[in-house]
């Protein structure tokens, strides 16, 4: 095939509707974040006898999200709604987001509706915020305690 054949269609010349949307909307970094964040969540959720398979689907009803927060914080959250309707799911996710906010964490542009709707970027952003608050900050606090103890 001639590289200069005017009849040949190059990928970048194809109309947008012909592009592989999954490839464009799901870059390698996002796949890596999904894999890493799912593993992190499961390392904690296993302590409660459960796990997630799909990070943007399994937190949509808020139940496993609330459980994750209980496991990593050691605190009880408000009682979850058990209904299957959207309003129940939004209520559960809001309870989780309110708990995160009560710990002094600002969730910029992350709302319950985005999580319930399975918005991948918002869900990953929320999990990253949780990791920063409950894992990395805890490491910093522990390092500070160890430094203080070594001075004594």
Coordinates of C-alpha atoms in Angstrom, one line a residue:
X1 CA 0.0 0.0 0.0
X2 CA 1.4 3.4 -0.9
X3 CA 1.9 5.7 2.0
X4 CA 1.0 8.7 -0.2
X5 CA -2.2 7.2 -1.6
X6 CA -4.9 9.9 -1.3
X7 CA -7.6 7.2 -1.0
X8 CA -6.0 5.8 2.2
X9 CA -7.5 7.2 5.4
X10 CA -5.0 7.9 8.3
X11 CA -6.3 7.4 11.8
X12 CA -5.9 11.0 12.7
X13 CA -8.0 12.0 9.6
X14 CA -11.0 9.8 10.6
X15 CA -14.1 11.5 11.8
X16 CA -14.3 11.6 15.6
X17 CA -17.2 9.1 15.7
X18 CA -14.9 6.4 14.2
X19 CA -12.2 6.8 16.9
X20 CA -11.8 4.2 19.6
X21 CA -13.5 6.2 22.4
X22 CA -12.4 3.7 25.1
X23 CA -8.8 4.2 24.2
X24 CA -9.1 8.0 24.2
X25 CA -11.2 8.1 27.4
X26 CA -9.2 5.5 29.3
X27 CA -5.5 6.3 29.0
X28 CA -2.9 4.1 30.5
X29 CA -2.5 6.2 33.6
X30 CA -6.2 5.9 34.4
X31 CA -6.0 2.1 34.1
X32 CA -3.0 2.1 36.4
X33 CA -4.8 4.3 38.9
X34 CA -7.8 2.0 38.8
X35 CA -5.6 -1.0 39.4
X36 CA -3.6 0.6 42.2
X37 CA -6.6 2.2 44.0
X38 CA -8.6 -1.0 43.7
X39 CA -5.8 -2.9 45.4
X40 CA -5.5 -0.3 48.1
X41 CA -9.2 -0.4 48.8
X42 CA -9.3 -4.2 48.8
X43 CA -6.3 -4.4 51.3
X44 CA -8.6 -2.5 53.7
X45 CA -12.0 -4.0 52.8
X46 CA -10.7 -7.5 53.3
X47 CA -10.5 -6.7 57.0
X48 CA -14.3 -6.4 56.8
X49 CA -14.7 -9.6 54.7
X50 CA -15.4 -8.0 51.4
X51 CA -13.8 -6.4 48.4
X52 CA -14.5 -4.5 45.2
X53 CA -14.0 -5.6 41.6
X54 CA -14.7 -2.4 39.7
X55 CA -13.9 0.9 41.5
X56 CA -16.4 3.1 39.6
X57 CA -19.3 0.6 40.0
X58 CA -18.8 -0.9 43.4
X59 CA -18.9 2.4 45.3
X60 CA -22.0 3.7 43.5
X61 CA -24.5 2.7 46.2
X62 CA -22.2 4.1 48.9
X63 CA -22.3 1.0 51.1
X64 CA -18.7 -0.3 50.4
X65 CA -17.5 3.3 50.5
X66 CA -18.9 3.8 54.0
X67 CA -17.5 0.5 55.1
X68 CA -14.0 1.4 53.7
X69 CA -14.1 4.6 55.7
X70 CA -15.1 2.8 58.8
X71 CA -12.3 0.3 58.4
X72 CA -9.5 2.9 57.7
X73 CA -10.7 5.4 60.4
X74 CA -11.8 3.0 63.1
X75 CA -14.9 5.0 63.5
X76 CA -18.6 4.3 62.9
X77 CA -20.4 6.3 60.2
X78 CA -24.1 7.1 60.2
X79 CA -26.4 4.1 59.5
X80 CA -26.6 3.5 55.8
X81 CA -29.8 3.5 53.7
X82 CA -30.6 0.0 52.5
X83 CA -32.9 0.9 49.6
X84 CA -31.9 0.4 46.0
X85 CA -33.3 3.7 44.7
X86 CA -31.0 6.5 43.5
X87 CA -32.0 8.7 46.4
X88 CA -30.8 6.0 48.9
X89 CA -27.5 5.7 47.0
X90 CA -27.0 9.5 47.0
X91 CA -27.8 9.6 50.7
X92 CA -25.1 6.9 51.5
X93 CA -22.4 8.6 49.3
X94 CA -23.3 11.9 51.0
X95 CA -22.8 10.3 54.4
X96 CA -19.4 9.1 53.3
X97 CA -18.5 12.5 51.8
X98 CA -19.7 14.3 55.0
X99 CA -17.5 12.0 57.1
X100 CA -14.5 12.8 54.9
X101 CA -15.3 16.6 55.2
X102 CA -15.6 16.2 59.0
X103 CA -11.9 15.1 59.0
X104 CA -11.0 18.5 57.5
X105 CA -10.6 17.2 54.0
X106 CA -11.8 19.5 51.2
X107 CA -13.4 17.6 48.3
X108 CA -13.2 20.0 45.4
X109 CA -15.8 19.3 42.7
X110 CA -16.6 15.8 44.0
X111 CA -20.3 15.3 44.7
X112 CA -22.4 12.3 45.5
X113 CA -24.2 12.4 42.1
X114 CA -20.8 11.9 40.3
X115 CA -20.0 8.9 42.4
X116 CA -23.5 7.4 42.1
X117 CA -23.3 7.9 38.3
X118 CA -20.0 6.0 38.1
X119 CA -17.9 9.0 37.1
X120 CA -14.4 7.4 36.9
X121 CA -12.4 10.5 37.3
X122 CA -14.4 11.8 40.3
X123 CA -14.3 8.4 41.9
X124 CA -10.5 8.1 41.5
X125 CA -10.1 11.6 42.8
X126 CA -12.2 10.8 45.8
X127 CA -10.1 7.6 46.5
X128 CA -6.9 9.6 46.1
X129 CA -8.1 12.1 48.6
X130 CA -9.0 9.3 51.0
X131 CA -5.5 7.8 50.5
X132 CA -3.9 11.1 51.2
X133 CA -5.9 11.7 54.4
X134 CA -6.0 8.3 55.9
X135 CA -2.8 6.6 54.7
X136 CA -0.2 9.2 53.9
X137 CA -1.1 11.6 56.6
X138 CA -1.1 8.8 59.1
X139 CA 2.4 7.9 58.0
X140 CA 3.5 11.5 58.5
X141 CA 1.9 11.6 62.0
X142 CA 3.6 8.3 63.0
X143 CA 7.0 9.5 61.7
X144 CA 6.5 12.7 63.8
X145 CA 5.8 10.6 66.9
X146 CA 8.8 8.4 66.3
X147 CA 11.0 11.5 65.9
X148 CA 9.6 12.9 69.1
X149 CA 10.2 9.7 71.0
X150 CA 13.8 9.4 69.8
X151 CA 14.5 12.9 71.2
X152 CA 13.3 11.9 74.6

